[in-house]
Coordinates of C-alpha atoms in Angstrom, one line a residue:
X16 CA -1.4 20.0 17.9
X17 CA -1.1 17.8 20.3
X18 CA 1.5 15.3 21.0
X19 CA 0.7 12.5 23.6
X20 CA -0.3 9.1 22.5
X21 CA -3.9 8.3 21.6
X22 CA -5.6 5.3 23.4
X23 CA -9.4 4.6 22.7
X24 CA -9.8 8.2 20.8
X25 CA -8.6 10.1 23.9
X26 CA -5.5 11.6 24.7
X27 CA -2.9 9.6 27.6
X28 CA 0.2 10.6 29.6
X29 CA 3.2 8.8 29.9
X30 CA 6.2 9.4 31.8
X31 CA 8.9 8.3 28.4
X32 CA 11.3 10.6 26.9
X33 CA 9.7 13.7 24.4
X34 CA 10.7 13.2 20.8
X35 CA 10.7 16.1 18.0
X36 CA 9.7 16.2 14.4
X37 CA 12.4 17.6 12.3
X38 CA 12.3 19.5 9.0
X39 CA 13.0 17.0 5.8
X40 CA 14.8 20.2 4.0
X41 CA 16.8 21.8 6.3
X42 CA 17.0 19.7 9.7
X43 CA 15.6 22.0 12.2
X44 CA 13.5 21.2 14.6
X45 CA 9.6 21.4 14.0
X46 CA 7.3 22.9 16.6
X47 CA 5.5 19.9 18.8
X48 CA 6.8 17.7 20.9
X49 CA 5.1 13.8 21.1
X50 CA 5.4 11.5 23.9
X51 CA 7.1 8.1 23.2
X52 CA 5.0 4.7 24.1
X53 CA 5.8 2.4 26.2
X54 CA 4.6 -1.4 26.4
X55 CA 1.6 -0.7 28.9
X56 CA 0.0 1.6 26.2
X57 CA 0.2 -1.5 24.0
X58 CA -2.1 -3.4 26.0
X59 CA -4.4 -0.3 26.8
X60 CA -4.6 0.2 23.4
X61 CA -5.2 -3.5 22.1
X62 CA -7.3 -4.1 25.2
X63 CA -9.7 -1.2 24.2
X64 CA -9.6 -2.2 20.7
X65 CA -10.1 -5.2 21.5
X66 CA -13.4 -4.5 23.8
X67 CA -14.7 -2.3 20.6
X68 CA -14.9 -5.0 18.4
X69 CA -17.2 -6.7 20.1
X70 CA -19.3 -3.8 19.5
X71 CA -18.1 -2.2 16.3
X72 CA -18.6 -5.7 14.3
X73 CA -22.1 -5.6 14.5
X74 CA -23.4 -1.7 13.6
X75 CA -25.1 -0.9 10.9
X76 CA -23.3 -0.5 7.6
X77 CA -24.5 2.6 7.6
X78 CA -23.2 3.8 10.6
X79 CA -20.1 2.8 9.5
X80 CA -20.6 4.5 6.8
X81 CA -21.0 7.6 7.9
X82 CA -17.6 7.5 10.5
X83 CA -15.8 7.4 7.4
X84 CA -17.6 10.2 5.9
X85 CA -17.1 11.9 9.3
X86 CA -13.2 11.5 9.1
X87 CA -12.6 12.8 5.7
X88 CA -14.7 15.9 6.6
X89 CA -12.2 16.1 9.8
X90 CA -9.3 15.7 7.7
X91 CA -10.4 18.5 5.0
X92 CA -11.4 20.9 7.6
X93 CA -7.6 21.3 8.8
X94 CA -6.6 22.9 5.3
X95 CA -3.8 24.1 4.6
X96 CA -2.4 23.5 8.3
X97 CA -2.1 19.8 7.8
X98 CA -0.6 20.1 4.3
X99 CA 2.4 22.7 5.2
X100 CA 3.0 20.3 8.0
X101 CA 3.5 16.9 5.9
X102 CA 5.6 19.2 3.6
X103 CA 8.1 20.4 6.5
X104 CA 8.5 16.7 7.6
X105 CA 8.3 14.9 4.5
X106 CA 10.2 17.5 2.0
X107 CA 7.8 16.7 -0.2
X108 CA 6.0 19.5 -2.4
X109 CA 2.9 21.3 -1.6
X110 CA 1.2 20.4 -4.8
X111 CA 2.2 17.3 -4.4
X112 CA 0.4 16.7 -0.8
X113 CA -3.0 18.5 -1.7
X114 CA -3.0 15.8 -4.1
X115 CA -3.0 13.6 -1.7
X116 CA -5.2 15.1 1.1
X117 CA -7.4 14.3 -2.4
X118 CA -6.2 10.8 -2.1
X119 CA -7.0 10.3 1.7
X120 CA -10.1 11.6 1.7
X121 CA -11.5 10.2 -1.4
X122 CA -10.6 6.2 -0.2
X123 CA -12.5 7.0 3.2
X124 CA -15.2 7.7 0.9
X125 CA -14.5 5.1 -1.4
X126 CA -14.8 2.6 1.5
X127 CA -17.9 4.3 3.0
X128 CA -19.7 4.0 -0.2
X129 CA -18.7 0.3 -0.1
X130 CA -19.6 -0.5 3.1
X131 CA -23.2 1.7 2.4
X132 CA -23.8 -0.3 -0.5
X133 CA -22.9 -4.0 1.5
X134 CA -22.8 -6.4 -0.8
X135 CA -18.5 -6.4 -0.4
X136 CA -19.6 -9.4 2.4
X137 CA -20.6 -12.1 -0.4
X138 CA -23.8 -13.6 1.4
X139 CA -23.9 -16.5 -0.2
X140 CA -27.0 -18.9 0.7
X141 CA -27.7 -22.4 0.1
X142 CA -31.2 -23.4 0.9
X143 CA -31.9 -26.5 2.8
X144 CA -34.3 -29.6 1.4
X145 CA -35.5 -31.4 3.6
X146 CA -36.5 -34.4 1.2
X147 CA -33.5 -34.9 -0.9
X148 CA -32.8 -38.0 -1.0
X149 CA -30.5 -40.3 0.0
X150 CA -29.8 -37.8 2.5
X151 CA -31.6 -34.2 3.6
X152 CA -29.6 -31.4 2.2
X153 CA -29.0 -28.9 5.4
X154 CA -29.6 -24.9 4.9
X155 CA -26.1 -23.2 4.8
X156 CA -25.5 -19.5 4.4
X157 CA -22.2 -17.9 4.5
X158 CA -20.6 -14.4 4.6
X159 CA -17.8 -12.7 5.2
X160 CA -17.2 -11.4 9.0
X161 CA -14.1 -9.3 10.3
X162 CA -11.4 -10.6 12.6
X163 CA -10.8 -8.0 15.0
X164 CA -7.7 -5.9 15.7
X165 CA -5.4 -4.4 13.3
X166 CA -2.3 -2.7 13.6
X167 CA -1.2 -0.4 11.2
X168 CA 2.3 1.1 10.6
X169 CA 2.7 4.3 8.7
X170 CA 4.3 4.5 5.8
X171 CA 7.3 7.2 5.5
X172 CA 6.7 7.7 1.0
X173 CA 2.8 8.7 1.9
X174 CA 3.0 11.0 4.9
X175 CA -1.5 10.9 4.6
X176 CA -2.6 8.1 1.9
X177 CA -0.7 5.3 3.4
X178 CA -0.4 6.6 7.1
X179 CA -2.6 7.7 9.9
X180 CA -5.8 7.6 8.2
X181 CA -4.5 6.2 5.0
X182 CA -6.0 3.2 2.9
X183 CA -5.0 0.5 5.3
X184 CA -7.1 1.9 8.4
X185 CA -9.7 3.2 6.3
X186 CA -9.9 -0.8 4.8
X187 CA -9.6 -2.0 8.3
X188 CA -12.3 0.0 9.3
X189 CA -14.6 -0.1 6.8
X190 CA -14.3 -4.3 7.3
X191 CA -15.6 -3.9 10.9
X192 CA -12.0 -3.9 12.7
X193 CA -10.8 -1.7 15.4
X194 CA -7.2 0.1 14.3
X195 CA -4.0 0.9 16.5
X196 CA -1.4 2.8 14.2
X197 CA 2.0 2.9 15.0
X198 CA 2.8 6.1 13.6
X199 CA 5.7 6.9 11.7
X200 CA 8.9 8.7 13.3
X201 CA 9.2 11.1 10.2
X202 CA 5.7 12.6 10.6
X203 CA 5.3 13.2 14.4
X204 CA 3.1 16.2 13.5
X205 CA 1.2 15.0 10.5
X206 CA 0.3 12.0 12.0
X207 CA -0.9 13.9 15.2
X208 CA -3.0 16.4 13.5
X209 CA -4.7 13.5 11.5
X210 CA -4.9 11.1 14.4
X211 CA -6.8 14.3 16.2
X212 CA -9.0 14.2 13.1
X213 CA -9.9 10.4 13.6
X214 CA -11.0 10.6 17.3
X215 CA -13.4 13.9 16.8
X216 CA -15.2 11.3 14.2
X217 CA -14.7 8.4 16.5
X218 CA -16.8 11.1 19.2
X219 CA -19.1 13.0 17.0
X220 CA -20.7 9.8 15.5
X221 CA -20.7 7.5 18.4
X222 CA -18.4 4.8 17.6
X223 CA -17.1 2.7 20.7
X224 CA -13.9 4.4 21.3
X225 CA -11.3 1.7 21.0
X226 CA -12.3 1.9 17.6
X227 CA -8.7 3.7 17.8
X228 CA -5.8 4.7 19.3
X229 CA -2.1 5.9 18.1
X230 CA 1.5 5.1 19.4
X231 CA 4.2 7.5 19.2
X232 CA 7.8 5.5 18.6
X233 CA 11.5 6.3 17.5
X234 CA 12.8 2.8 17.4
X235 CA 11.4 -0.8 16.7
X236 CA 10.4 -1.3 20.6
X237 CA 6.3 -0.1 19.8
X238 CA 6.0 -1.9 16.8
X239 CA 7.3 -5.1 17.4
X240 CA 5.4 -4.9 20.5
X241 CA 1.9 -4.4 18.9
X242 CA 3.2 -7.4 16.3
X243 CA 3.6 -9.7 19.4
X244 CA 0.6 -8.8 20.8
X245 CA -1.8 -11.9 21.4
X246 CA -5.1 -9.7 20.8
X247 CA -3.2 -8.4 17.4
X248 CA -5.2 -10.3 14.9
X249 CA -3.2 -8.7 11.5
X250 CA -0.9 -6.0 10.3
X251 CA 0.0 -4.1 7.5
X252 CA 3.3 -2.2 6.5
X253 CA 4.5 -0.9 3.5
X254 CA 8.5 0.1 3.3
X255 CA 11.6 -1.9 3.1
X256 CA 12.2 -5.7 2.8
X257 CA 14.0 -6.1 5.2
X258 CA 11.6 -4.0 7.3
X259 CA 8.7 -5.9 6.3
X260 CA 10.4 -9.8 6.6
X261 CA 11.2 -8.5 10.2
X262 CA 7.0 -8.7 11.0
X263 CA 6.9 -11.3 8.9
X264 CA 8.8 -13.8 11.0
X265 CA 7.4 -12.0 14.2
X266 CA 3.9 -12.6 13.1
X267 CA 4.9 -16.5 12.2
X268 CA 7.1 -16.9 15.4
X269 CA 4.0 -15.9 17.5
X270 CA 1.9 -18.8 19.7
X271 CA -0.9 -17.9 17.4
X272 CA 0.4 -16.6 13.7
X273 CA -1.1 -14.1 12.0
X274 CA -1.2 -12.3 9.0
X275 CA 1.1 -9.7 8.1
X276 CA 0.4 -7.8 4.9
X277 CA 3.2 -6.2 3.9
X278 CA 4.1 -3.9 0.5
X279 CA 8.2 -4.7 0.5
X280 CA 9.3 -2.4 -2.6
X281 CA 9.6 -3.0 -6.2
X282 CA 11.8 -2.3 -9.2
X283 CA 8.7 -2.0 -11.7
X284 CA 10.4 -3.0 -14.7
X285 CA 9.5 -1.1 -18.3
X286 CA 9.5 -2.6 -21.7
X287 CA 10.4 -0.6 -24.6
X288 CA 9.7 -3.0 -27.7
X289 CA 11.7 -2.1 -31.1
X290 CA 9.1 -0.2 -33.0
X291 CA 8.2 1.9 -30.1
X292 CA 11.6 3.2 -29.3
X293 CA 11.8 3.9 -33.4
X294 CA 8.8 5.9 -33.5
X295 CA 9.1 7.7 -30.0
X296 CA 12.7 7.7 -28.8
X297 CA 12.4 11.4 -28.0
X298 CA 8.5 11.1 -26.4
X299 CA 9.2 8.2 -24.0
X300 CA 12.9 9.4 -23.5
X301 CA 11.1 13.0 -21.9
X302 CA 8.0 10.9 -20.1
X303 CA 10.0 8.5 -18.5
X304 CA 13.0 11.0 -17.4
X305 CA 10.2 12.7 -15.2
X306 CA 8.4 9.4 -14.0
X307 CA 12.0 8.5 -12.9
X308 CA 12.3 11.7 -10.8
X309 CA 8.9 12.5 -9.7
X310 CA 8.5 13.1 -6.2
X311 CA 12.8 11.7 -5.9
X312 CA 11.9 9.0 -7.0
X313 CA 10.4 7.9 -3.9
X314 CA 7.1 5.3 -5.0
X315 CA 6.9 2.2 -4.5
X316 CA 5.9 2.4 -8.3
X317 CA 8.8 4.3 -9.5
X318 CA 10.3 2.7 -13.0
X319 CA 13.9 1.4 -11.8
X320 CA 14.7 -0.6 -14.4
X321 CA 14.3 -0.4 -18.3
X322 CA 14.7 -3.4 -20.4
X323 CA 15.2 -2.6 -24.6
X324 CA 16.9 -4.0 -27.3
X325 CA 19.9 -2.7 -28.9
X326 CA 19.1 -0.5 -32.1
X327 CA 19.7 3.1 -33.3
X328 CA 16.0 4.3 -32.2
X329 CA 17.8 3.0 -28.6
X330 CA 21.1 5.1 -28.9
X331 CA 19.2 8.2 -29.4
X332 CA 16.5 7.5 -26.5
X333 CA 19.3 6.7 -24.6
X334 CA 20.6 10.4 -25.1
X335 CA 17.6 12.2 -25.0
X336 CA 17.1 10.7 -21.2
X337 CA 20.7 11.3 -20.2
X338 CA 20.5 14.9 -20.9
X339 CA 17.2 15.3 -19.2
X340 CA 18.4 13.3 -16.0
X341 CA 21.3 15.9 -16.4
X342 CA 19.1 19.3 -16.2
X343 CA 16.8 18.0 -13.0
X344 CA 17.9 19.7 -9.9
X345 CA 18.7 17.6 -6.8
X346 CA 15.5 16.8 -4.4
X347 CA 14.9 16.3 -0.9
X348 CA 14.4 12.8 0.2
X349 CA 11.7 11.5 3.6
X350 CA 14.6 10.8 5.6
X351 CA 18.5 11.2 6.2
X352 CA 18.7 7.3 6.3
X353 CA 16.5 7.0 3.0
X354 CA 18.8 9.8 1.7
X355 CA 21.9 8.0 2.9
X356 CA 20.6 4.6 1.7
X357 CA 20.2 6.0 -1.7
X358 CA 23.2 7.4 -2.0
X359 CA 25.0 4.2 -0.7
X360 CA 23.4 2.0 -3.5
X361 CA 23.4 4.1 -6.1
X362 CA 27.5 4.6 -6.0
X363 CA 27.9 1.0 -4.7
X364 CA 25.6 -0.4 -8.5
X365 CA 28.3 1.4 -10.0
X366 CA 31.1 -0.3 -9.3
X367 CA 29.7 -3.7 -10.4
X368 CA 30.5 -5.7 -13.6
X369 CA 29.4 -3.8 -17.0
X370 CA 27.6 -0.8 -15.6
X371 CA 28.2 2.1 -16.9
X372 CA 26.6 5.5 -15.6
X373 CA 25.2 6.8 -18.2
X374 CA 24.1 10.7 -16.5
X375 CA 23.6 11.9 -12.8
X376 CA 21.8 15.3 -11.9
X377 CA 24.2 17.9 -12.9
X378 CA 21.7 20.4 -10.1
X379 CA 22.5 20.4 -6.7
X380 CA 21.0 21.9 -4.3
X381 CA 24.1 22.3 -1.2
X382 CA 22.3 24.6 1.0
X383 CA 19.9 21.8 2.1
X384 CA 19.7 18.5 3.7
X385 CA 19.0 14.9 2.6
X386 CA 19.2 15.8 -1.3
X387 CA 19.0 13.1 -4.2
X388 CA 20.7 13.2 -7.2
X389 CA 18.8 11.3 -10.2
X390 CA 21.1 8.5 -11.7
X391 CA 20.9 6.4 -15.1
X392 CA 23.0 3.6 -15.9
X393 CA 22.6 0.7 -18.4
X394 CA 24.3 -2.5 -18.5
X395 CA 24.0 -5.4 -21.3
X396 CA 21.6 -8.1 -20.7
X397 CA 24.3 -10.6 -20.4
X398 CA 26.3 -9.2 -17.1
X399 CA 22.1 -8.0 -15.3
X400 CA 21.1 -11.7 -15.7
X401 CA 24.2 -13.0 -14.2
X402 CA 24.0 -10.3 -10.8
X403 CA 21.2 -10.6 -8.6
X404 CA 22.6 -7.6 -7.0
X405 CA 21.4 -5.3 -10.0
X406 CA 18.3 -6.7 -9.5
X407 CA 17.3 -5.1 -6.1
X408 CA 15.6 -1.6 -5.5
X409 CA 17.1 1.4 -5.2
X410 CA 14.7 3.7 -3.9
X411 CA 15.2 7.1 -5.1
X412 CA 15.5 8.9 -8.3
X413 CA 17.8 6.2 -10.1
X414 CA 17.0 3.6 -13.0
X415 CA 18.9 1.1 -14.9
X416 CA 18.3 0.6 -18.2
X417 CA 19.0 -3.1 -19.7
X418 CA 20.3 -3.8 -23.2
X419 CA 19.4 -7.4 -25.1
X420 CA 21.1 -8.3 -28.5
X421 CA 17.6 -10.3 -29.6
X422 CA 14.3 -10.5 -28.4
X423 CA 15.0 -14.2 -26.7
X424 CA 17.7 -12.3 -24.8
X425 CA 14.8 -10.1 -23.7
X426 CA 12.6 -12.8 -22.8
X427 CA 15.7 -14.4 -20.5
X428 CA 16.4 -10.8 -18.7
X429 CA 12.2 -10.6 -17.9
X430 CA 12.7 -14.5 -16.6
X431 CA 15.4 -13.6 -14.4
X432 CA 13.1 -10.7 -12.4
X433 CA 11.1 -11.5 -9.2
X434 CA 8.1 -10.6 -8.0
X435 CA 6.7 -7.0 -9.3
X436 CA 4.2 -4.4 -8.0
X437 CA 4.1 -3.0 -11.6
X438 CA 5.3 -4.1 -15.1
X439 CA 4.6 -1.9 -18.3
X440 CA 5.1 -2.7 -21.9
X441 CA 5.6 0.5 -24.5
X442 CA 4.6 -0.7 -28.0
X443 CA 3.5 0.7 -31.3
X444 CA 0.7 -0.8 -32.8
X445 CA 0.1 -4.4 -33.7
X446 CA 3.4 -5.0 -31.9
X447 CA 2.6 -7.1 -29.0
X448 CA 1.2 -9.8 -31.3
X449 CA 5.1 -10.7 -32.0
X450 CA 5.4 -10.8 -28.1
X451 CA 3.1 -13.2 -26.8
X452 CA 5.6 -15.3 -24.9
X453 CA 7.3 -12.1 -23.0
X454 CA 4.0 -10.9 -22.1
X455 CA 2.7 -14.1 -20.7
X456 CA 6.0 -14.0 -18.6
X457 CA 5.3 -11.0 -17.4
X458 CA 2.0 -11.6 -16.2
X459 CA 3.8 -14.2 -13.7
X460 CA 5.5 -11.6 -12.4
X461 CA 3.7 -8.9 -11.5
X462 CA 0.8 -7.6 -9.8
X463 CA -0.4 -4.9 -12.3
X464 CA 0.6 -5.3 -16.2
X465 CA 0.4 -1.4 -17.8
X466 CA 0.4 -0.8 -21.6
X467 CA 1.5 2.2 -23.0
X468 CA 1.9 4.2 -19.7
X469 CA 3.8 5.0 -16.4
X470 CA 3.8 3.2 -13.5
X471 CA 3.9 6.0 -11.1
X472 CA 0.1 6.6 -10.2
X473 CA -1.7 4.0 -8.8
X474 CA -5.6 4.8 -9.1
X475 CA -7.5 4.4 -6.1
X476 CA -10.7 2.3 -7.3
X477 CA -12.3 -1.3 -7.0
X478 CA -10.4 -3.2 -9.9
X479 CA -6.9 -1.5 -8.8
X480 CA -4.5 -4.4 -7.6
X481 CA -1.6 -2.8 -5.9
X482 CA 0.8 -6.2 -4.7
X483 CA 2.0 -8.8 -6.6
X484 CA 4.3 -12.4 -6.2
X485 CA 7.0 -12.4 -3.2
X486 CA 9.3 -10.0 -2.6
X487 CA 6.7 -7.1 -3.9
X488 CA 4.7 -8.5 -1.3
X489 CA 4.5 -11.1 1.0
X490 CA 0.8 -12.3 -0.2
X491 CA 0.2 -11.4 -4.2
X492 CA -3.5 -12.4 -3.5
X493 CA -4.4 -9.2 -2.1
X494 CA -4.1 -5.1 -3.0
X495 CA -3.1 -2.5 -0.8
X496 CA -5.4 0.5 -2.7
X497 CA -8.3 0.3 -3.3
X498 CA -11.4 -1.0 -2.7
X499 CA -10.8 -4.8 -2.5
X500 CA -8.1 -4.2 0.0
X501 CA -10.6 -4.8 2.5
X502 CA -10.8 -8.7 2.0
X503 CA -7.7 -8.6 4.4
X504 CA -9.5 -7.9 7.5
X505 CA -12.6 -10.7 7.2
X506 CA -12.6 -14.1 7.0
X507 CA -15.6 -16.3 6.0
X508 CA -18.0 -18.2 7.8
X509 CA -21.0 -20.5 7.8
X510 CA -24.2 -20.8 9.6
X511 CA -25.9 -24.1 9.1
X512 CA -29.7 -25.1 9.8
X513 CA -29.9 -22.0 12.0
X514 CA -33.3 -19.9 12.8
X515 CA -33.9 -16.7 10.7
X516 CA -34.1 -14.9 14.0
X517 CA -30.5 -15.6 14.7
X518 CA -29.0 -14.8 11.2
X519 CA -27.1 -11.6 10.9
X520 CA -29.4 -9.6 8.4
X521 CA -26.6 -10.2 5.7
X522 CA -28.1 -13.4 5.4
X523 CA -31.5 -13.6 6.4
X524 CA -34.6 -14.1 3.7
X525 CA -36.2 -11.5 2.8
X526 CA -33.1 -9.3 2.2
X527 CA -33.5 -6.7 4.8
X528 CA -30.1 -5.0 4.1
X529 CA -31.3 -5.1 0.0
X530 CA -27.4 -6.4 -0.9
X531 CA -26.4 -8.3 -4.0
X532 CA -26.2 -11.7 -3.0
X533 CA -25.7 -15.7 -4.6
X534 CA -28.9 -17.5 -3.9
X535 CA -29.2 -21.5 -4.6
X536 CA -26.5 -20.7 -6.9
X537 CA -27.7 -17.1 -8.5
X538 CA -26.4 -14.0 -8.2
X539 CA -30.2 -12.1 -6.8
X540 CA -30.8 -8.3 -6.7
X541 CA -31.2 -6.2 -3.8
X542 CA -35.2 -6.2 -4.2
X543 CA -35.3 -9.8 -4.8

């Protein structure tokens, strides 16, 4: 493993302090030691990133194509290695991170197939004729072309699927831009092993190497840095509000804004209708108990609030999940200020007007670090619509369930919420005919509307939207996962009355590429 900063897919020395990975679980310190950044890295990096755009922009899809390939097969050649490493620094399971590897390497694919195929550019052409009258109509063809460097922050939940080479690089990539990650302090050696990964590819398939580089930081120096940058041309982040605002107003207070695309947290609210909670108290009570707690609650997905109306089938769901909460051990959270934080809020809800705490984890685990205990509480629909304080995430293993006398009460608690990654309705059958206006509510307030399901899982596939209205995310019109999160990176333009000779192929007759485009108005095949 090696720890120095990556600039243009090769290793660099700088004369800043050393920092140290330390273990999630018990706080030692981890083997490796990484070199901190300073700002003259930030214009190496962007400078060579920068320089390999010009370049990278215009090879052949399936070049690109085939670096992506080439990193997932680097990633899935360091085994086991890379996968005990993100556990040590992340506390998260082994199981749990396989999955993942999974994850990481199946978007890089996802997005070479993508870029293979081609028709993600929408080439769209409008013929010219010459002898419309009263004025000729001029030939126009249009497509979608990158905008050059992006810089990526790691994410501290997704240690591989939203870091180094997670789905925001792999997007960026697969759009045509260069990528400078700032990696994430809680995975010095996870993001080094994988960063290692990314520059063999960069090397063994020829890509220009500013294609990449990596930044090693413990502070906010790096990254606000690579934000201010003027040959940054977007950013993405996913983590706190707070966090994410920050390169929000950086981005906007710049001499040239840009776009920052940021994934800000989410309290995913859940829908029990009557005649589901009567039929399935027990069932959902058990499925949502563990959706709560998986992986300590720590997804951006993770049900944190419950919204029901008062009835028996409620009282007994409500016991059921209380003595469930009550038998799941204590886990270890990313970080001792995300396990701080948590703890912090959690107590703090308490103490406000009508919550009551229904069960906590009665497991705890005192021999190690940063542990969470799962929390549920409930409050009446009445004192949740008056707080806007009960209404903010809590990011760990804790959920609040909400309690409406009628179903307009309902509908006035779901009009109260903001902006939602998620939002899932459980019903029995026939029952959301009676619910029309709720549901139409909810589908203004969220990114991703689930039926009859959990929200913790977010498939990684083309129709996948994964961000929804402000504060989810600062831009509802786009997904972070999946395949359409590459329409972040590319902005469209025209050529008009130009020579076939000068068009990119994209858009020249004759379909050389053989992409799916619109023709004069029609959607033609590749061998048309």
């Amino acid at each position: 493993m090696n720890g120095k900063n990556i600039v243009a897919a090769e290793y660099v020395d700088v004369a800043e302090k050393n920092l140290q990975a330390l273990d999630a679980a018990t706080g030692s310190v981890l083997k490796g030691t990484f070199s901190k950044a300073n700002e003259t890295l930030v214009d190496e990096a962007l400078e060579a990133a920068t320089s390999a755009f010009k370049v990278y922009r215009n090879i052949h899809k399936d070049k690109k194509a085939l670096f992506l390939n080439a990193i997932a097969d680097e990633i899935m050649l360091l085994g086991d290695v890379l996968v005990a490493r993100a556990s040590a620094e992340s506390g998260l399971p082994l199981a749990r991170l396989q999955g993942e590897v999974g994850r990481t390497t199946g978007q890089l694919r996802l997005f070479a197939n993508l870029v293979s195929e081609g028709s993600w550019v929408n080439a769209i052409i409008d013929h010219g004729q010459a002898d419309r009258q009263p004025l000729p109509k001029p030939d126009i063809r249009r497509m979608l072309i990158p905008i050059g460097a992006v810089v990526v922050f790691g994410a501290s939940n997704f240690p591989l699927a939203f870091s180094v080479a997670g789905g925001d690089t792999a997007s960026a990539l697969a759009s045509g831009c260069p990528v400078v990650v700032k990696a994430h302090p809680a995975h010095y050696g996870t993001s080094a092993m994988v960063a290692g990964a990314i520059s063999r590819a960069v090397e063994k398939t020829g890509m220009p190497k500013g294609v990449f580089s990596m930044l090693y930081d413990d502070g906010y120096q790096i990254g606000a840095a690579l934000v201010k940058h003027p040959l940054t041309k977007a950013v993405t982040f996913t983590g706190s509000f707070k966090g994410g605002m920050s390169l929000v107003k950086l981005a906007q207070d710049r001499a040239q804004p840009i776009p920052v695309f940021a994934e800000m947290g989410s309290i995913n609210p859940v829908i029990f209708l009557p005649k589901a909670i009567e039929h399935q108290a027990e069932e959902l009570a058990k499925k949502y108990a563990a959706s709560i707690t998986l992986g300590a609650g720590q997804f951006c997905t993770n049900p944190g609030l419950m919204l029901a109306i008062q009835s028996p089938g409620l009282e007994k769901f409500k016991s059921v999940m209380a003595s469930a909460i009550e038998l799941i051990p204590s886990a270890t959270m990313l970080t001792p200020g995300i396990a701080a934080n948590y703890s912090k809020l959690s107590e703090e809800v308490a103490g406000e007007t009508g919550v009551e705490i229904l069960a906590v984890s009665g497991i705890k685990n005192d021999s190690l670090k940063n542990q969470s205990e799962a929390r549920l509480a409930q409050v009446k629909a009445k004192d949740f619509i008056g707080n806007p304080k009960l209404r903010e995430e809590i990011f760990g293993p804790y959920s609040l369930l909400v309690v409406a006398d009628d179903a307009a009460q309902l509908s006035q608690v779901v009009a109260a919420l903001e902006g939602q990654l998620t939002a899932t309705v459980m019903a029995a059958d026939h029952e959301l005919a009676d619910y029309a206006d709720l549901i139409h509510i909810l589908t203004e307030k969220t990114g991703r509307i689930i039926l009859n399901g959990v929200p913790t899982g977010v498939e990684v596939c083309a129709a996948m939207q994964h961000g929804g209205p402000f504060p989810a995310t600062n831009d509802s019109r786009f997904t972070s996962v999946g395949s359409t999160a590459v329409y972040r990176f590319v902005r469209p333009l025209a050529y008009q009355d130009w020579d076939q000779n000068l068009l990119p192929d994209e858009l020249k007759d004759g379909n050389p590429l053989g992409i799916y485009r619109t023709v004069d108005q029609k959607i033609t095949l590749p061998d048309e």
